Coordinates of C-alpha atoms and ligand atoms in Angstrom, one line a residue:
M1167 CA -64.0 -17.5 1.4
P1168 CA -60.4 -18.3 1.2
E1169 CA -58.2 -17.1 4.0
F1170 CA -55.7 -15.7 1.4
A1171 CA -56.9 -14.4 -1.9
S1172 CA -54.4 -14.5 -4.7
K1173 CA -53.8 -11.1 -6.2
T1174 CA -53.8 -12.4 -9.7
E1175 CA -55.7 -15.6 -10.4
G1176 CA -55.7 -14.3 -13.9
Q1177 CA -57.4 -11.1 -13.0
P1178 CA -55.9 -7.6 -13.0
A1179 CA -55.7 -6.2 -9.5
Q1180 CA -58.2 -3.5 -8.6
R1181 CA -57.2 0.1 -8.1
C1182 CA -57.3 1.9 -4.8
G1183 CA -60.5 3.7 -4.4
Q1184 CA -62.3 0.6 -5.8
P1185 CA -62.0 -1.7 -2.9
D1186 CA -63.1 -5.2 -3.1
P1187 CA -65.8 -5.8 -0.5
H1188 CA -63.6 -8.4 1.1
F1189 CA -60.1 -7.7 -0.1
D1190 CA -58.5 -4.4 -0.4
L1191 CA -56.9 -5.0 -3.8
G1192 CA -54.8 -2.3 -5.3
P1193 CA -53.3 -1.7 -8.8
S1194 CA -51.0 -4.0 -10.4
H1195 CA -47.3 -3.8 -9.8
D1196 CA -46.5 -2.9 -13.4
Q1197 CA -48.5 0.4 -13.1
K1198 CA -46.2 2.9 -14.7
D1199 CA -46.6 6.1 -12.8
P1200 CA -46.3 5.8 -9.0
R1201 CA -47.4 9.4 -8.7
D1202 CA -50.8 8.5 -10.0
P1203 CA -53.1 9.0 -7.0
T1204 CA -54.7 5.6 -7.7
F1205 CA -51.3 3.9 -7.3
C1206 CA -51.4 1.8 -4.2
P1207 CA -48.0 0.9 -3.0
V1208 CA -49.3 -1.6 -0.6
V1209 CA -49.4 -3.9 -3.5
R1210 CA -46.2 -2.6 -5.1
A1211 CA -44.7 -6.1 -5.3
G1212 CA -47.7 -8.3 -5.5
R1213 CA -49.0 -7.9 -1.9
P1214 CA -52.8 -7.2 -1.9
A1215 CA -54.0 -6.2 1.5
Q1216 CA -55.8 -9.3 2.4
L1217 CA -58.4 -10.4 4.8
R1218 CA -55.9 -12.1 7.1
H1219 CA -53.5 -9.1 7.1
R1220 CA -56.3 -6.7 7.7
S1221 CA -58.0 -8.7 10.4
R1222 CA -54.7 -9.1 12.2
M1223 CA -54.2 -5.3 12.1
M1224 CA -57.7 -4.9 13.5
Q1225 CA -56.6 -7.3 16.3
L1226 CA -54.2 -4.5 17.3
G1227 CA -57.1 -2.1 17.6
Y1228 CA -56.7 -0.4 14.2
A1229 CA -59.7 0.5 12.1
E1230 CA -59.7 -0.1 8.3
E1231 CA -59.3 3.7 7.9
D1232 CA -56.0 3.5 9.7
F1233 CA -54.3 1.4 7.0
R1234 CA -56.5 1.1 4.0
D1235 CA -54.7 2.4 0.8
K1236 CA -51.7 3.6 2.8
P1237 CA -48.1 2.9 2.3
V1238 CA -46.9 0.4 5.0
I1239 CA -43.8 1.8 6.6
G1240 CA -41.6 -0.6 8.6
I1241 CA -39.5 1.0 11.3
L1242 CA -36.6 -1.3 12.0
N1243 CA -35.7 -0.4 15.6
T1244 CA -32.4 -1.6 17.1
W1245 CA -33.4 -0.6 20.6
S1246 CA -32.2 -2.9 23.5
E1247 CA -31.4 -2.3 27.1
L1248 CA -28.0 -3.6 26.4
N1249 CA -27.5 -1.1 23.6
T1250 CA -27.1 2.1 25.7
C1251 CA -26.3 4.1 22.6
H1252 CA -29.9 3.5 21.4
A1253 CA -31.5 4.1 24.8
H1254 CA -33.7 6.9 23.3
F1255 CA -35.1 4.8 20.5
R1256 CA -38.2 3.8 22.3
E1257 CA -39.2 7.4 22.4
R1258 CA -37.9 8.3 19.0
V1259 CA -39.9 5.6 17.3
Q1260 CA -43.1 7.4 18.4
D1261 CA -41.7 10.5 16.7
V1262 CA -41.2 8.5 13.5
K1263 CA -44.7 7.1 13.7
R1264 CA -46.1 10.6 14.2
G1265 CA -44.4 11.7 10.9
V1266 CA -45.6 8.6 9.0
L1267 CA -49.2 9.2 10.1
Q1268 CA -49.0 12.9 9.2
A1269 CA -47.9 12.0 5.7
G1270 CA -50.7 9.5 5.2
G1271 CA -48.7 6.3 5.8
F1272 CA -49.3 3.4 8.2
A1273 CA -46.3 2.6 10.5
V1274 CA -45.3 -0.7 12.0
E1275 CA -42.4 -1.0 14.4
M1276 CA -40.2 -4.1 14.0
P1277 CA -37.5 -5.0 16.5
S1278 CA -34.2 -5.7 14.9
L1279 CA -31.0 -7.4 16.2
S1280 CA -29.4 -4.8 18.4
V1281 CA -25.7 -5.3 17.8
D1282 CA -24.1 -3.1 20.4
E1283 CA -20.4 -2.2 20.9
S1284 CA -20.2 -2.4 24.6
F1285 CA -21.7 -5.7 25.5
T1286 CA -21.8 -8.0 22.5
K1287 CA -19.2 -10.8 22.8
P1288 CA -16.7 -11.7 21.5
T1289 CA -17.1 -8.7 19.2
S1290 CA -20.1 -7.0 17.5
M1291 CA -18.4 -7.4 14.2
L1292 CA -19.2 -11.1 14.3
Y1293 CA -22.8 -10.1 14.1
R1294 CA -22.9 -7.3 11.5
N1295 CA -23.7 -9.7 8.7
L1296 CA -26.3 -11.4 10.8
L1297 CA -28.0 -8.0 11.3
A1298 CA -27.7 -7.4 7.5
M1299 CA -29.3 -10.7 6.8
E1300 CA -32.1 -10.2 9.3
A1301 CA -32.8 -6.7 8.0
E1302 CA -32.9 -7.9 4.3
E1303 CA -35.2 -10.9 5.0
N1304 CA -37.4 -9.0 7.4
I1305 CA -38.0 -6.4 4.7
R1306 CA -38.5 -9.0 2.0
S1307 CA -40.8 -11.2 4.0
H1308 CA -43.2 -8.6 5.3
P1309 CA -45.6 -6.4 3.5
L1310 CA -43.5 -3.3 3.7
D1311 CA -43.5 -0.5 1.1
G1312 CA -40.7 1.5 2.7
V1313 CA -38.5 1.4 5.8
V1314 CA -37.0 3.7 8.3
L1315 CA -33.7 2.2 9.7
M1316 CA -33.0 3.2 13.3
G1317 CA -29.3 2.6 14.1
G1318 CA -26.1 4.3 15.1
C1319 CA -23.9 2.1 17.4
D1320 CA -21.0 1.0 15.2
K1321 CA -22.1 -2.1 13.3
T1322 CA -25.8 -1.1 13.2
T1323 CA -25.3 1.5 10.4
P1324 CA -23.5 -0.8 7.9
G1325 CA -25.6 -3.8 9.0
L1326 CA -28.9 -2.2 8.4
V1327 CA -27.9 -0.3 5.3
M1328 CA -26.3 -3.5 3.7
G1329 CA -29.5 -5.4 4.3
A1330 CA -31.8 -2.7 3.1
L1331 CA -29.7 -2.1 0.0
S1332 CA -30.2 -5.8 -0.9
A1333 CA -33.9 -5.7 -0.1
G1334 CA -34.3 -2.7 -2.4
V1335 CA -37.5 -0.9 -1.1
P1336 CA -37.3 2.8 -0.4
M1337 CA -35.4 3.4 2.8
I1338 CA -34.2 6.3 5.0
Y1339 CA -31.6 6.0 7.7
L1340 CA -32.2 7.5 11.1
P1341 CA -28.9 7.9 13.0
A1342 CA -29.0 7.7 16.8
G1343 CA -26.9 10.8 17.2
P1344 CA -23.9 11.3 19.4
M1345 CA -24.2 11.5 23.2
L1346 CA -23.3 14.7 25.1
R1347 CA -19.7 15.6 25.9
G1348 CA -18.2 13.6 28.8
N1349 CA -17.3 15.6 31.9
Y1350 CA -15.3 14.9 35.1
A1351 CA -13.7 17.3 37.5
G1352 CA -14.0 20.2 35.1
K1353 CA -12.4 18.2 32.3
I1354 CA -14.1 17.2 29.0
L1355 CA -13.9 13.5 28.4
G1356 CA -14.2 11.8 25.0
S1357 CA -15.7 8.3 24.5
G1358 CA -13.1 5.6 24.1
S1359 CA -10.1 8.0 23.5
D1360 CA -10.0 9.1 27.1
A1361 CA -10.8 5.7 28.4
W1362 CA -7.6 4.4 26.7
K1363 CA -5.6 7.4 27.8
Y1364 CA -6.6 7.3 31.5
W1365 CA -6.3 3.5 31.5
D1366 CA -2.6 3.9 30.6
E1367 CA -2.3 6.5 33.4
R1368 CA -3.9 4.1 35.8
R1369 CA -1.5 1.3 34.8
A1370 CA 1.3 3.8 35.4
G1371 CA -0.1 4.3 39.0
N1372 CA -1.1 8.0 38.3
I1373 CA -4.8 7.7 38.9
T1374 CA -6.6 6.9 42.3
D1375 CA -9.6 4.6 42.7
A1376 CA -11.8 7.7 43.4
E1377 CA -10.7 9.4 40.2
W1378 CA -11.2 6.3 38.2
L1379 CA -14.8 6.0 39.5
G1380 CA -15.3 9.7 38.7
I1381 CA -14.2 9.1 35.1
Q1382 CA -16.4 6.0 34.9
G1383 CA -19.5 8.1 35.9
G1384 CA -18.7 11.1 33.7
I1385 CA -17.6 9.6 30.4
A1386 CA -21.0 8.6 29.1
R1387 CA -23.6 11.1 30.3
S1388 CA -26.6 10.6 28.0
A1389 CA -28.2 8.4 25.4
G1390 CA -26.4 8.4 22.1
T1391 CA -23.4 7.0 20.3
C1392 CA -19.8 7.6 21.2
M1393 CA -19.2 11.4 20.8
T1394 CA -15.7 11.2 19.4
M1395 CA -15.2 10.7 15.6
G1396 CA -15.2 7.0 16.3
T1397 CA -16.8 4.3 14.2
A1398 CA -20.4 5.3 15.0
S1399 CA -19.9 8.9 14.1
T1400 CA -17.9 7.9 11.0
M1401 CA -20.5 5.5 9.8
T1402 CA -23.5 7.8 10.3
A1403 CA -21.5 10.5 8.5
I1404 CA -20.9 8.1 5.7
A1405 CA -24.7 7.3 5.5
D1406 CA -25.4 11.0 5.5
A1407 CA -22.8 11.7 2.7
M1408 CA -24.2 8.8 0.7
G1409 CA -27.5 10.6 0.7
L1410 CA -29.3 8.0 2.9
T1411 CA -30.2 10.3 5.8
L1412 CA -31.9 13.7 6.0
P1413 CA -29.2 16.3 5.3
G1414 CA -27.0 16.7 8.3
A1415 CA -28.9 14.3 10.4
S1416 CA -25.8 12.4 11.5
S1417 CA -24.5 15.3 13.5
I1418 CA -27.5 16.0 15.7
P1419 CA -26.9 15.1 19.3
A1420 CA -29.1 12.2 20.5
V1421 CA -30.9 14.2 23.2
D1422 CA -31.3 17.5 21.3
A1423 CA -34.9 18.4 20.5
D1424 CA -33.7 18.7 16.9
H1425 CA -33.3 14.9 17.0
Q1426 CA -37.0 14.4 17.7
R1427 CA -37.9 16.8 14.9
M1428 CA -35.5 15.0 12.5
S1429 CA -37.1 11.6 13.5
A1430 CA -40.6 12.9 12.7
E1431 CA -39.4 14.2 9.4
C1432 CA -37.9 10.8 8.6
G1433 CA -41.4 9.4 9.0
R1434 CA -43.0 12.1 6.8
R1435 CA -40.3 11.7 4.1
I1436 CA -40.3 7.9 3.8
V1437 CA -44.0 8.0 2.9
E1438 CA -43.2 10.5 0.1
M1439 CA -40.3 8.3 -1.0
V1440 CA -42.7 5.4 -1.4
W1441 CA -45.0 7.4 -3.6
E1442 CA -42.0 8.6 -5.6
D1443 CA -40.6 5.0 -5.8
L1444 CA -37.3 6.4 -4.7
T1445 CA -35.4 3.1 -4.2
P1446 CA -31.9 3.0 -2.8
N1447 CA -30.3 1.8 -6.0
R1448 CA -31.0 5.3 -7.4
I1449 CA -29.2 6.8 -4.4
V1450 CA -26.2 4.6 -3.6
T1451 CA -24.3 5.0 -6.9
E1452 CA -20.6 5.2 -7.6
A1453 CA -20.8 8.9 -7.1
A1454 CA -22.5 8.6 -3.7
C1455 CA -19.9 6.0 -2.5
R1456 CA -17.1 8.3 -3.6
N1457 CA -18.7 11.3 -1.9
A1458 CA -18.9 9.2 1.3
A1459 CA -15.3 8.1 1.1
I1460 CA -14.1 11.7 0.6
V1461 CA -16.2 12.9 3.6
A1462 CA -14.9 10.0 5.7
M1463 CA -11.3 11.1 5.0
A1464 CA -12.1 14.7 5.8
T1465 CA -13.6 13.8 9.1
G1466 CA -10.6 11.8 10.2
C1467 CA -12.6 8.6 10.1
S1468 CA -12.3 5.4 12.0
T1469 CA -10.2 2.7 10.3
N1470 CA -13.4 0.6 10.5
A1471 CA -14.8 2.8 7.7
V1472 CA -12.7 0.9 5.2
V1473 CA -14.2 -2.5 5.9
H1474 CA -17.8 -1.2 6.1
L1475 CA -17.6 1.2 3.2
I1476 CA -16.3 -1.5 0.9
A1477 CA -19.1 -3.9 2.1
M1478 CA -21.8 -1.3 1.7
A1479 CA -20.7 -0.2 -1.7
R1480 CA -20.5 -3.7 -3.0
R1481 CA -24.1 -4.4 -1.9
A1482 CA -25.0 -1.5 -4.2
G1483 CA -22.9 -3.1 -7.0
V1484 CA -20.1 -0.5 -6.7
K1485 CA -16.6 -2.0 -6.7
L1486 CA -14.8 0.1 -4.1
T1487 CA -11.3 -1.1 -3.3
L1488 CA -8.6 -0.4 -0.6
D1489 CA -6.5 1.3 -3.3
D1490 CA -9.4 3.7 -4.1
L1491 CA -9.6 4.6 -0.5
D1492 CA -5.8 5.1 -0.2
A1493 CA -5.8 7.4 -3.2
L1494 CA -8.6 9.5 -1.7
G1495 CA -6.8 9.5 1.7
R1496 CA -3.7 11.0 0.0
V1497 CA -5.5 14.0 -1.5
T1498 CA -8.2 14.7 1.1
P1499 CA -7.3 17.2 3.9
L1500 CA -8.6 16.3 7.3
I1501 CA -10.7 19.3 8.3
A1502 CA -12.9 18.1 11.2
N1503 CA -11.0 19.0 14.3
V1504 CA -12.7 16.2 16.3
R1505 CA -10.9 13.7 18.4
P1506 CA -9.2 11.3 18.1
S1507 CA -7.6 12.5 14.8
G1508 CA -8.4 16.1 15.6
K1509 CA -7.1 17.6 18.7
D1510 CA -9.7 19.5 20.7
Y1511 CA -13.3 18.9 20.0
L1512 CA -16.1 16.4 20.2
M1513 CA -19.3 15.7 18.1
E1514 CA -21.4 18.2 20.1
D1515 CA -19.0 20.9 19.1
F1516 CA -19.1 19.7 15.5
Y1517 CA -22.8 20.1 15.5
Y1518 CA -22.8 23.6 16.9
A1519 CA -20.1 24.5 14.3
G1520 CA -22.5 23.6 11.5
G1521 CA -22.3 19.8 11.4
L1522 CA -21.8 17.6 8.4
R1523 CA -23.6 19.9 5.9
A1524 CA -21.1 22.6 6.7
L1525 CA -18.2 20.2 6.4
M1526 CA -19.5 19.0 3.0
K1527 CA -20.0 22.6 1.9
Q1528 CA -16.2 23.1 2.4
L1529 CA -15.6 20.1 0.2
D1530 CA -18.1 20.9 -2.5
E1531 CA -15.6 21.2 -5.3
R1532 CA -14.4 17.7 -4.6
L1533 CA -17.9 16.1 -4.3
D1534 CA -20.3 15.0 -7.0
L1535 CA -23.1 17.4 -6.2
S1536 CA -25.5 15.8 -8.7
A1537 CA -25.8 12.7 -6.5
L1538 CA -29.5 12.0 -5.7
T1539 CA -30.5 11.7 -2.0
V1540 CA -33.4 10.6 0.1
T1541 CA -34.8 14.1 -0.1
G1542 CA -35.4 13.6 -3.8
K1543 CA -33.0 16.4 -4.4
T1544 CA -29.4 16.4 -5.3
M1545 CA -26.6 16.6 -2.7
G1546 CA -25.8 20.1 -4.1
E1547 CA -29.3 21.3 -3.4
N1548 CA -29.2 19.8 0.1
L1549 CA -26.0 21.8 0.9
E1550 CA -27.4 25.1 -0.2
G1551 CA -27.1 27.6 2.7
A1552 CA -24.9 25.4 4.9
Q1553 CA -22.4 27.5 6.9
V1554 CA -19.5 27.0 9.2
Y1555 CA -20.0 28.7 12.6
N1556 CA -16.7 27.8 14.2
D1557 CA -13.7 27.5 11.8
D1558 CA -11.5 26.0 14.4
V1559 CA -13.8 22.9 14.6
I1560 CA -14.6 22.7 10.9
R1561 CA -11.5 24.1 9.3
P1562 CA -11.3 25.6 5.8
L1563 CA -9.3 23.7 3.3
S1564 CA -6.6 26.3 3.6
N1565 CA -6.1 25.4 7.3
P1566 CA -6.6 21.7 7.7
V1567 CA -5.8 19.7 10.8
Y1568 CA -3.7 17.5 8.5
Q1569 CA -3.1 18.0 4.8
E1570 CA -3.7 14.3 4.3
G1571 CA -3.6 11.1 6.2
S1572 CA -6.9 10.1 7.6
L1573 CA -6.2 6.6 6.4
A1574 CA -3.4 4.9 4.5
V1575 CA -3.2 1.4 3.0
V1576 CA 0.2 -0.4 3.1
R1577 CA 1.3 -3.5 1.3
G1578 CA 4.4 -5.7 1.5
N1579 CA 5.5 -9.2 2.3
L1580 CA 3.7 -9.0 5.6
C1581 CA 0.4 -7.9 4.1
P1582 CA 0.1 -8.7 0.4
D1583 CA -3.6 -7.9 0.3
G1584 CA -3.2 -4.7 2.3
A1585 CA -3.3 -3.3 5.8
V1586 CA -4.6 0.0 7.2
I1587 CA -3.1 2.7 9.4
K1588 CA -4.3 6.1 10.6
P1589 CA -1.3 8.3 10.1
A1590 CA -3.0 11.4 11.6
A1591 CA -3.6 9.6 14.9
C1592 CA 0.0 8.5 15.5
D1593 CA 3.3 10.1 16.4
P1594 CA 4.9 11.0 13.0
K1595 CA 8.2 9.5 14.1
Y1596 CA 6.7 6.1 13.5
H1597 CA 5.8 6.8 9.9
V1598 CA 9.1 5.3 9.0
H1599 CA 10.3 2.8 11.5
Q1600 CA 12.3 -0.4 11.7
G1601 CA 12.6 -2.6 14.8
P1602 CA 12.6 -6.1 16.2
A1603 CA 9.3 -7.9 16.3
L1604 CA 7.8 -9.1 19.6
V1605 CA 5.1 -11.6 18.5
F1606 CA 2.1 -13.0 20.4
D1607 CA -0.3 -15.6 19.2
S1608 CA -3.2 -14.7 21.4
Y1609 CA -4.5 -11.8 23.4
P1610 CA -4.2 -13.6 26.8
E1611 CA -0.6 -14.5 26.0
M1612 CA 0.1 -10.9 25.1
K1613 CA -1.7 -9.4 28.1
K1614 CA 0.3 -11.5 30.5
A1615 CA 3.5 -10.5 28.9
I1616 CA 2.9 -6.7 28.7
D1617 CA 1.9 -6.5 32.3
N1618 CA 5.3 -7.9 33.3
E1619 CA 7.4 -5.0 34.3
D1620 CA 10.6 -6.9 33.6
L1621 CA 9.6 -7.6 30.0
D1622 CA 12.6 -7.2 27.7
V1623 CA 11.2 -4.5 25.4
T1624 CA 12.4 -1.2 24.0
P1625 CA 10.5 1.7 22.4
D1626 CA 11.9 0.5 19.1
H1627 CA 10.3 -2.9 19.3
V1628 CA 7.3 -3.7 17.1
L1629 CA 4.5 -5.3 19.0
V1630 CA 2.7 -7.9 17.0
L1631 CA -0.6 -9.8 17.7
R1632 CA -1.9 -12.4 15.3
N1633 CA -4.9 -14.7 15.1
A1634 CA -7.2 -11.7 15.6
G1635 CA -8.7 -11.4 12.2
P1636 CA -12.1 -12.2 10.8
L1637 CA -11.7 -16.0 11.3
G1638 CA -8.9 -15.9 13.9
G1639 CA -10.5 -13.5 16.5
P1640 CA -13.1 -14.9 15.8
G1641 CA -15.1 -12.1 14.3
F1642 CA -12.4 -9.5 13.8
P1643 CA -12.3 -8.0 17.3
E1644 CA -11.1 -4.4 18.1
W1645 CA -7.9 -5.5 19.7
G1646 CA -5.5 -3.6 17.4
M1647 CA -4.6 -0.8 19.7
L1648 CA -2.3 -3.2 21.6
P1649 CA -1.6 -2.0 25.1
I1650 CA 1.9 -0.4 25.6
P1651 CA 4.0 -2.7 27.8
K1652 CA 4.0 -1.6 31.5
A1653 CA 7.8 -1.5 31.4
L1654 CA 7.6 1.3 28.8
I1655 CA 4.6 3.0 30.3
K1656 CA 6.5 3.5 33.5
K1657 CA 9.3 5.1 31.6
G1658 CA 6.8 7.6 30.1
H1659 CA 6.3 6.0 26.6
R1660 CA 2.7 6.3 25.3
D1661 CA 3.1 5.0 21.7
M1662 CA 5.0 2.4 19.7
L1663 CA 4.6 0.6 16.4
R1664 CA 2.0 -2.2 16.7
I1665 CA 0.8 -4.6 14.0
S1666 CA -2.1 -7.0 14.0
D1667 CA -4.7 -8.6 11.8
A1668 CA -7.4 -7.2 14.2
R1669 CA -9.4 -4.0 13.9
M1670 CA -9.3 -1.2 16.4
S1671 CA -12.0 1.0 17.9
G1672 CA -12.6 4.2 16.0
T1673 CA -11.9 6.0 19.2
S1674 CA -8.4 4.5 19.5
Y1675 CA -5.2 6.1 18.3
G1676 CA -1.5 5.4 18.0
A1677 CA 0.9 3.8 15.5
C1678 CA -1.3 0.8 14.9
V1679 CA -1.2 -1.1 11.6
L1680 CA -4.4 -3.1 11.4
H1681 CA -6.5 -5.4 9.2
V1682 CA -3.4 -7.3 7.9
A1683 CA -4.7 -9.4 5.0
P1684 CA -4.7 -12.2 4.5
E1685 CA -5.0 -12.9 8.2
S1686 CA -2.6 -15.1 10.0
Y1687 CA -5.3 -17.7 11.0
V1688 CA -5.7 -18.7 7.3
G1689 CA -1.9 -18.7 6.7
G1690 CA -1.3 -15.1 5.7
P1691 CA 2.4 -14.1 6.0
L1692 CA 1.9 -12.6 9.4
A1693 CA 1.7 -16.3 10.6
L1694 CA 5.4 -16.7 9.6
L1695 CA 6.8 -13.9 11.6
K1696 CA 8.9 -14.7 14.7
T1697 CA 10.0 -12.7 17.7
G1698 CA 13.3 -11.0 16.8
D1699 CA 12.7 -10.7 13.1
T1700 CA 13.1 -7.2 11.8
V1701 CA 10.0 -5.4 10.6
R1702 CA 10.0 -2.2 8.6
L1703 CA 7.2 0.3 8.1
D1704 CA 7.7 2.9 5.3
L1705 CA 4.5 4.9 5.2
P1706 CA 5.5 7.4 2.6
N1707 CA 6.1 4.5 0.2
R1708 CA 3.1 2.5 1.6
R1709 CA 5.2 -0.5 2.5
L1710 CA 5.2 -3.0 5.4
D1711 CA 7.7 -5.8 5.3
M1712 CA 9.5 -8.3 7.3
L1713 CA 13.2 -8.4 6.4
I1714 CA 13.5 -12.1 5.9
S1715 CA 14.8 -14.0 2.9
E1716 CA 12.4 -15.7 0.5
D1717 CA 14.1 -19.0 1.2
E1718 CA 13.5 -18.7 4.9
L1719 CA 9.9 -17.6 4.4
A1720 CA 9.4 -20.6 2.1
R1721 CA 10.8 -22.9 4.8
R1722 CA 8.5 -21.5 7.4
R1723 CA 5.5 -21.7 5.1
C1724 CA 6.1 -25.5 4.8
E1725 CA 6.2 -25.8 8.5
W1726 CA 3.0 -23.8 9.2
K1727 CA 0.0 -25.9 10.3
A1728 CA -3.6 -24.6 10.0
P1729 CA -5.2 -24.2 13.4
E1730 CA -8.3 -26.0 14.5
P1731 CA -11.6 -24.5 13.3
R1732 CA -13.1 -22.1 15.9
F1733 CA -16.7 -23.3 15.4
E1734 CA -18.3 -26.7 14.9
R1735 CA -21.9 -25.6 14.6
G1736 CA -24.2 -22.7 14.6
Y1737 CA -23.9 -19.1 13.3
G1738 CA -20.2 -19.1 14.0
Y1739 CA -19.8 -22.1 11.7
M1740 CA -21.6 -20.3 8.9
F1741 CA -19.6 -17.2 9.5
S1742 CA -16.3 -19.1 9.3
R1743 CA -17.2 -20.7 6.0
H1744 CA -18.4 -17.6 4.3
V1745 CA -16.8 -14.4 5.6
T1746 CA -14.5 -12.6 3.3
Q1747 CA -11.2 -11.1 4.3
A1748 CA -10.7 -7.5 5.5
D1749 CA -9.8 -6.0 2.2
Q1750 CA -13.0 -7.4 0.7
G1751 CA -15.3 -5.9 3.4
C1752 CA -15.9 -9.0 5.5
D1753 CA -19.3 -9.6 3.9
F1754 CA -20.5 -13.1 3.5
D1755 CA -19.6 -14.3 0.0
F1756 CA -23.1 -15.4 -0.7
L1757 CA -24.6 -12.0 0.3
Q1758 CA -22.5 -10.1 -2.1
T1759 CA -24.3 -8.6 -5.0
D1760 CA -22.3 -10.4 -7.7
F1761 CA -22.8 -13.8 -6.1
G1762 CA -26.2 -14.4 -7.7
R1763 CA -29.6 -13.0 -8.4
T1764 CA -31.5 -11.5 -5.4
A1765 CA -34.6 -13.4 -4.5
G1766 CA -37.7 -11.5 -5.6
E1767 CA -40.7 -10.7 -3.5
P1768 CA -42.2 -13.9 -2.1
D1769 CA -45.5 -14.8 -3.8
I1770 CA -48.6 -14.9 -1.7
F1771 CA -51.2 -17.5 -2.6
Ligands
LIG794 FE1 -22.2 2.4 20.8 FE2 -19.6 3.5 20.8 S1 -20.5 1.9 22.1 S2 -21.3 3.9 19.5

């Protein structure tokens, strides 16, 4: 008896309910109606349950009855002890399995690269595409009929979704959920935002060691993702608005019992999705991407949303551009009063106020409610009954936090391919600003200078950091909220115009122009700027320019020398050769949908 039996060998596959005495062969892949009870999705793509597979499952203590004729559901779990945002995933995966079993599926947990924001060096963004590749190949290379994607910490949402979109089997996204509000000495603390704020106060000498330790212990009080509207909350909201999560799942706090119930429901639903053959290409359409972008703008999203949204959309074959996002940013009011763009509240408050469903209900005239979702229903059907319970947290369109301005895209001779700013999160006096540049080539060089209390700097200066983009960082680090020089902090200044080709954390704020493209490391015009040159930002006209003559720029361009490559081997080498620029989403060129045909399911012989 062969160890592996070919499904075909010229013979039609058997149907479920007619098991081969040795091989549990199911129906052929081209069976037309997946709702037919004899359809066996285990062999959806040419994967008969074979002796070796089944004997190895029995090695784990399962009986044939546990898996025979059942959809195999992979649970891609990004748990790690160094991903504190996902600390509850070891328990939650049991809830998912419970749901899968209840619905008649067979669940297998698969550990996935746990790209975390706090500990991954030099930056988690370097590894988003590695997670996407791993997820895609893990799904393709294993006998999975559907997947539950467990993520939440910033890059895990786009990474898992990008990979699963390319793999193409039915999938549902399970967001980790935000952690509880921070608390110290009677004050509510917000992830990231308050860390930056109190760090400036500490640098100004206004915070004692004991207070600093108190803040350290109180700012992250439970499992879950950052509880401001940072990148994690933005990206899970985007997945929700794309129709990839159970409705409103992104708002449920990580440690709320609702989160456990939602996890079990993910398990039940993915089994149904397999039987319905509800693949992600039917969900992530142009309408779904547009819905997600509108919702992102209305939540006061992280600037990182731009990069990830473009990359995710393109994996689904949707050509979303920076200009599309700028256009939506101009007309979408910011109605989530959640920090850092909002003023007073955090994600826990947002959930109690009705969560993302309630916010989307406010926007329903702007959304395409016919978009299909993982529930098998339309977005409009999912939003039925959604209500706002606190209209100071989720504002009506008639009383927004800001009429527009979650994100804006600027262009000019400093950033011909675009740069991004968050107008709502900076002092409006910087929306039009002109001043002398103070330019640094590396973070260490800048850090040394800004800690010098005698630094010759005024509030009108424009602080510039370069070599911090996708290739220069390397990996596009979140350095873009450049620290205010100590000399200005001591005088009470807390904001100034800052420009870089870096990203910034979604929890950051201030007059920071980010994602300058093309980046300086590859010879973008930012590489030609010198200290003392005049820089002008004109946000209403979406311009960012250096006021230098074309002749002078041409002369500097001739003098510019390309820096040494950052990597000579390994993953970093591959990253350097294939990552695209910020305006293109920073996916690898060869992973983009239009690069070539996706590999099919591997044959088994
Ligand atoms: Fe994980 Fe912020 S560190 S979401």
